Amino acid sequence: MEIPECKLLSSENKERCIKELSDLKPLRKPNDPKSYAAVLVPLIQLDQGQTGLLFTKRNATLRRHAREVCYPGGKVDDQEEFIDTAKRETFEEIGIAKDSIDIWGAMPALSDHTGIPRSYMHLLYRTTVKGLDFHTS
């Protein structure tokens, strides 16, 4: 189903996404993990009206996953919900305020070959993102 760009962030499309995401089943059932991670898949609308996905590039000095292009996210702290982790990490990494993030839904936890969940994906809707340094290609 192809959706015109002008309707990607519409309330009708949001409702459709929420329904479809709620119907998803996990690919593999996760074991009891030692650590969980949460990431946000930011769907944004730029000032010029274009819709896109927002990625970040990890710092070259990091021990793990240096220079990788990724979505904002990280490890779930004790007693923290996945959505709270995704919002916190998004704010820490790229400065988008937690209260400006509208979660459309969540995908089931994705685990690696050992059964440990590595990420729990969330979606974000943001009408306009200003003040960030965008590099488009």
PDB file of C-alpha atoms in Angstrom:
ATOM      1  CA  MET A   1       0.000   0.000   0.000  1.00  0.00           C
ATOM      2  CA  GLU A   2       1.571   3.262  -1.097  1.00  0.00           C
ATOM      3  CA  ILE A   3       0.662   6.319   0.945  1.00  0.00           C
ATOM      4  CA  PRO A   4       1.262   9.799  -0.500  1.00  0.00           C
ATOM      5  CA  GLU A   5       3.876  11.755   1.480  1.00  0.00           C
ATOM      6  CA  CYS A   6       1.324  14.415   2.430  1.00  0.00           C
ATOM      7  CA  LYS A   7      -0.710  11.741   4.303  1.00  0.00           C
ATOM      8  CA  LEU A   8       2.122   9.845   6.042  1.00  0.00           C
ATOM      9  CA  LEU A   9       1.666  11.727   9.309  1.00  0.00           C
ATOM     10  CA  SER A  10      -2.127  11.986   9.119  1.00  0.00           C
ATOM     11  CA  SER A  11      -4.361  10.864  11.989  1.00  0.00           C
ATOM     12  CA  GLU A  12      -5.835   8.181   9.704  1.00  0.00           C
ATOM     13  CA  ASN A  13      -2.389   6.738   9.021  1.00  0.00           C
ATOM     14  CA  LYS A  14      -1.530   6.919  12.725  1.00  0.00           C
ATOM     15  CA  GLU A  15      -4.637   4.848  13.556  1.00  0.00           C
ATOM     16  CA  ARG A  16      -3.734   2.313  10.843  1.00  0.00           C
ATOM     17  CA  CYS A  17      -0.173   1.998  12.172  1.00  0.00           C
ATOM     18  CA  ILE A  18      -1.377   1.554  15.756  1.00  0.00           C
ATOM     19  CA  LYS A  19      -3.701  -1.268  14.668  1.00  0.00           C
ATOM     20  CA  GLU A  20      -1.104  -3.018  12.509  1.00  0.00           C
ATOM     21  CA  LEU A  21       1.617  -2.763  15.165  1.00  0.00           C
ATOM     22  CA  SER A  22      -0.718  -4.189  17.812  1.00  0.00           C
ATOM     23  CA  ASP A  23      -1.285  -7.250  15.600  1.00  0.00           C
ATOM     24  CA  LEU A  24       2.446  -8.099  15.258  1.00  0.00           C
ATOM     25  CA  LYS A  25       3.770 -11.245  16.917  1.00  0.00           C
ATOM     26  CA  PRO A  26       7.381 -11.753  18.109  1.00  0.00           C
ATOM     27  CA  LEU A  27       9.743 -13.543  15.719  1.00  0.00           C
ATOM     28  CA  ARG A  28      11.413 -15.411  18.585  1.00  0.00           C
ATOM     29  CA  LYS A  29      10.260 -15.649  22.158  1.00  0.00           C
ATOM     30  CA  PRO A  30      12.835 -13.906  24.376  1.00  0.00           C
ATOM     31  CA  ASN A  31      14.468 -15.717  27.303  1.00  0.00           C
ATOM     32  CA  ASP A  32      14.891 -13.937  30.613  1.00  0.00           C
ATOM     33  CA  PRO A  33      17.407 -11.283  29.604  1.00  0.00           C
ATOM     34  CA  LYS A  34      20.224  -9.762  31.616  1.00  0.00           C
ATOM     35  CA  SER A  35      19.660  -6.473  29.835  1.00  0.00           C
ATOM     36  CA  TYR A  36      17.008  -4.915  27.673  1.00  0.00           C
ATOM     37  CA  ALA A  37      17.405  -2.058  25.231  1.00  0.00           C
ATOM     38  CA  ALA A  38      14.857   0.272  23.684  1.00  0.00           C
ATOM     39  CA  VAL A  39      15.126   2.328  20.530  1.00  0.00           C
ATOM     40  CA  LEU A  40      12.907   4.873  18.846  1.00  0.00           C
ATOM     41  CA  VAL A  41      12.245   4.898  15.110  1.00  0.00           C
ATOM     42  CA  PRO A  42      11.672   8.650  14.641  1.00  0.00           C
ATOM     43  CA  LEU A  43       9.270   9.493  11.842  1.00  0.00           C
ATOM     44  CA  ILE A  44       9.591  13.250  11.396  1.00  0.00           C
ATOM     45  CA  GLN A  45       8.338  16.094   9.268  1.00  0.00           C
ATOM     46  CA  LEU A  46      10.927  18.693   8.304  1.00  0.00           C
ATOM     47  CA  ASP A  47      10.271  22.424   8.051  1.00  0.00           C
ATOM     48  CA  GLN A  48       9.972  22.072   4.257  1.00  0.00           C
ATOM     49  CA  GLY A  49       7.096  19.593   4.686  1.00  0.00           C
ATOM     50  CA  GLN A  50       9.134  16.519   3.771  1.00  0.00           C
ATOM     51  CA  THR A  51       8.673  13.348   5.824  1.00  0.00           C
ATOM     52  CA  GLY A  52      11.581  11.120   6.771  1.00  0.00           C
ATOM     53  CA  LEU A  53      13.308   8.896   9.303  1.00  0.00           C
ATOM     54  CA  LEU A  54      15.774  10.430  11.734  1.00  0.00           C
ATOM     55  CA  PHE A  55      19.028   8.537  12.241  1.00  0.00           C
ATOM     56  CA  THR A  56      22.056   9.306  14.375  1.00  0.00           C
ATOM     57  CA  LYS A  57      25.706   8.401  13.869  1.00  0.00           C
ATOM     58  CA  ARG A  58      27.538   6.949  16.857  1.00  0.00           C
ATOM     59  CA  ASN A  59      30.738   8.587  18.040  1.00  0.00           C
ATOM     60  CA  ALA A  60      34.014   7.193  16.684  1.00  0.00           C
ATOM     61  CA  THR A  61      35.462   6.860  20.201  1.00  0.00           C
ATOM     62  CA  LEU A  62      32.892   4.358  21.471  1.00  0.00           C
ATOM     63  CA  ARG A  63      34.076   0.837  22.317  1.00  0.00           C
ATOM     64  CA  ARG A  64      31.035  -0.824  20.768  1.00  0.00           C
ATOM     65  CA  HIS A  65      29.299   0.043  17.516  1.00  0.00           C
ATOM     66  CA  ALA A  66      31.519   3.066  16.829  1.00  0.00           C
ATOM     67  CA  ARG A  67      30.582   5.146  13.761  1.00  0.00           C
ATOM     68  CA  GLU A  68      27.413   3.130  13.162  1.00  0.00           C
ATOM     69  CA  VAL A  69      24.304   4.825  11.837  1.00  0.00           C
ATOM     70  CA  CYS A  70      21.436   4.018  14.173  1.00  0.00           C
ATOM     71  CA  TYR A  71      18.204   5.116  15.768  1.00  0.00           C
ATOM     72  CA  PRO A  72      18.345   6.784  19.198  1.00  0.00           C
ATOM     73  CA  GLY A  73      18.115   4.321  22.066  1.00  0.00           C
ATOM     74  CA  GLY A  74      19.936   2.400  24.742  1.00  0.00           C
ATOM     75  CA  LYS A  75      19.833   0.166  27.791  1.00  0.00           C
ATOM     76  CA  VAL A  76      16.708   0.023  29.943  1.00  0.00           C
ATOM     77  CA  ASP A  77      17.444   1.152  33.508  1.00  0.00           C
ATOM     78  CA  ASP A  78      16.082  -0.738  36.536  1.00  0.00           C
ATOM     79  CA  GLN A  79      12.353  -0.203  37.064  1.00  0.00           C
ATOM     80  CA  GLU A  80      12.073   1.699  33.757  1.00  0.00           C
ATOM     81  CA  GLU A  81       9.490   1.007  31.050  1.00  0.00           C
ATOM     82  CA  PHE A  82      10.603   0.548  27.436  1.00  0.00           C
ATOM     83  CA  ILE A  83       8.818   3.687  26.251  1.00  0.00           C
ATOM     84  CA  ASP A  84      10.429   5.742  29.030  1.00  0.00           C
ATOM     85  CA  THR A  85      13.863   4.421  28.010  1.00  0.00           C
ATOM     86  CA  ALA A  86      13.300   5.283  24.356  1.00  0.00           C
ATOM     87  CA  LYS A  87      12.171   8.814  25.250  1.00  0.00           C
ATOM     88  CA  ARG A  88      15.027   9.355  27.721  1.00  0.00           C
ATOM     89  CA  GLU A  89      17.669   8.122  25.300  1.00  0.00           C
ATOM     90  CA  THR A  90      16.228  10.221  22.462  1.00  0.00           C
ATOM     91  CA  PHE A  91      16.470  13.323  24.639  1.00  0.00           C
ATOM     92  CA  GLU A  92      20.003  12.472  25.809  1.00  0.00           C
ATOM     93  CA  GLU A  93      21.271  11.701  22.303  1.00  0.00           C
ATOM     94  CA  ILE A  94      19.571  14.294  20.115  1.00  0.00           C
ATOM     95  CA  GLY A  95      17.761  16.700  22.428  1.00  0.00           C
ATOM     96  CA  ILE A  96      14.135  16.019  21.493  1.00  0.00           C
ATOM     97  CA  ALA A  97      12.021  16.690  24.584  1.00  0.00           C
ATOM     98  CA  LYS A  98      10.255  13.651  26.037  1.00  0.00           C
ATOM     99  CA  ASP A  99       6.877  15.410  26.131  1.00  0.00           C
ATOM    100  CA  SER A 100       7.066  16.194  22.406  1.00  0.00           C
ATOM    101  CA  ILE A 101       7.272  12.505  21.471  1.00  0.00           C
ATOM    102  CA  ASP A 102       4.008  10.861  20.446  1.00  0.00           C
ATOM    103  CA  ILE A 103       4.341   7.077  20.498  1.00  0.00           C
ATOM    104  CA  TRP A 104       2.327   5.422  17.722  1.00  0.00           C
ATOM    105  CA  GLY A 105       2.908   1.892  18.912  1.00  0.00           C
ATOM    106  CA  ALA A 106       5.519  -0.743  19.597  1.00  0.00           C
ATOM    107  CA  MET A 107       6.918  -3.690  17.734  1.00  0.00           C
ATOM    108  CA  PRO A 108       7.453  -6.935  19.648  1.00  0.00           C
ATOM    109  CA  ALA A 109      10.842  -7.418  21.289  1.00  0.00           C
ATOM    110  CA  LEU A 110      13.507  -8.624  18.870  1.00  0.00           C
ATOM    111  CA  SER A 111      15.969 -11.131  20.257  1.00  0.00           C
ATOM    112  CA  ASP A 112      19.296 -12.304  18.910  1.00  0.00           C
ATOM    113  CA  HIS A 113      20.162 -15.947  18.182  1.00  0.00           C
ATOM    114  CA  THR A 114      20.739 -16.634  21.907  1.00  0.00           C
ATOM    115  CA  GLY A 115      17.200 -15.542  22.807  1.00  0.00           C
ATOM    116  CA  ILE A 116      18.256 -12.342  24.580  1.00  0.00           C
ATOM    117  CA  PRO A 117      16.134  -9.363  23.531  1.00  0.00           C
ATOM    118  CA  ARG A 118      18.375  -6.700  22.056  1.00  0.00           C
ATOM    119  CA  SER A 119      15.858  -4.026  21.265  1.00  0.00           C
ATOM    120  CA  TYR A 120      12.257  -3.051  21.569  1.00  0.00           C
ATOM    121  CA  MET A 121      11.273  -0.712  18.801  1.00  0.00           C
ATOM    122  CA  HIS A 122       8.989   2.280  19.210  1.00  0.00           C
ATOM    123  CA  LEU A 123       7.695   4.794  16.707  1.00  0.00           C
ATOM    124  CA  LEU A 124       7.625   8.530  17.063  1.00  0.00           C
ATOM    125  CA  TYR A 125       5.532  11.151  15.353  1.00  0.00           C
ATOM    126  CA  ARG A 126       6.774  14.708  15.418  1.00  0.00           C
ATOM    127  CA  THR A 127       5.142  17.444  13.386  1.00  0.00           C
ATOM    128  CA  THR A 128       8.222  19.634  13.026  1.00  0.00           C
ATOM    129  CA  VAL A 129      11.825  19.259  14.087  1.00  0.00           C
ATOM    130  CA  LYS A 130      13.731  22.541  14.345  1.00  0.00           C
ATOM    131  CA  GLY A 131      17.241  23.376  15.420  1.00  0.00           C
ATOM    132  CA  LEU A 132      18.860  20.027  14.588  1.00  0.00           C
ATOM    133  CA  ASP A 133      21.795  19.729  12.208  1.00  0.00           C
ATOM    134  CA  PHE A 134      20.362  17.672   9.337  1.00  0.00           C
ATOM    135  CA  HIS A 135      22.469  16.116   6.627  1.00  0.00           C
ATOM    136  CA  THR A 136      20.233  14.920   3.820  1.00  0.00           C
ATOM    137  CA  SER A 137      21.255  12.737   0.929  1.00  0.00           C
TER     138      SER A 137
END
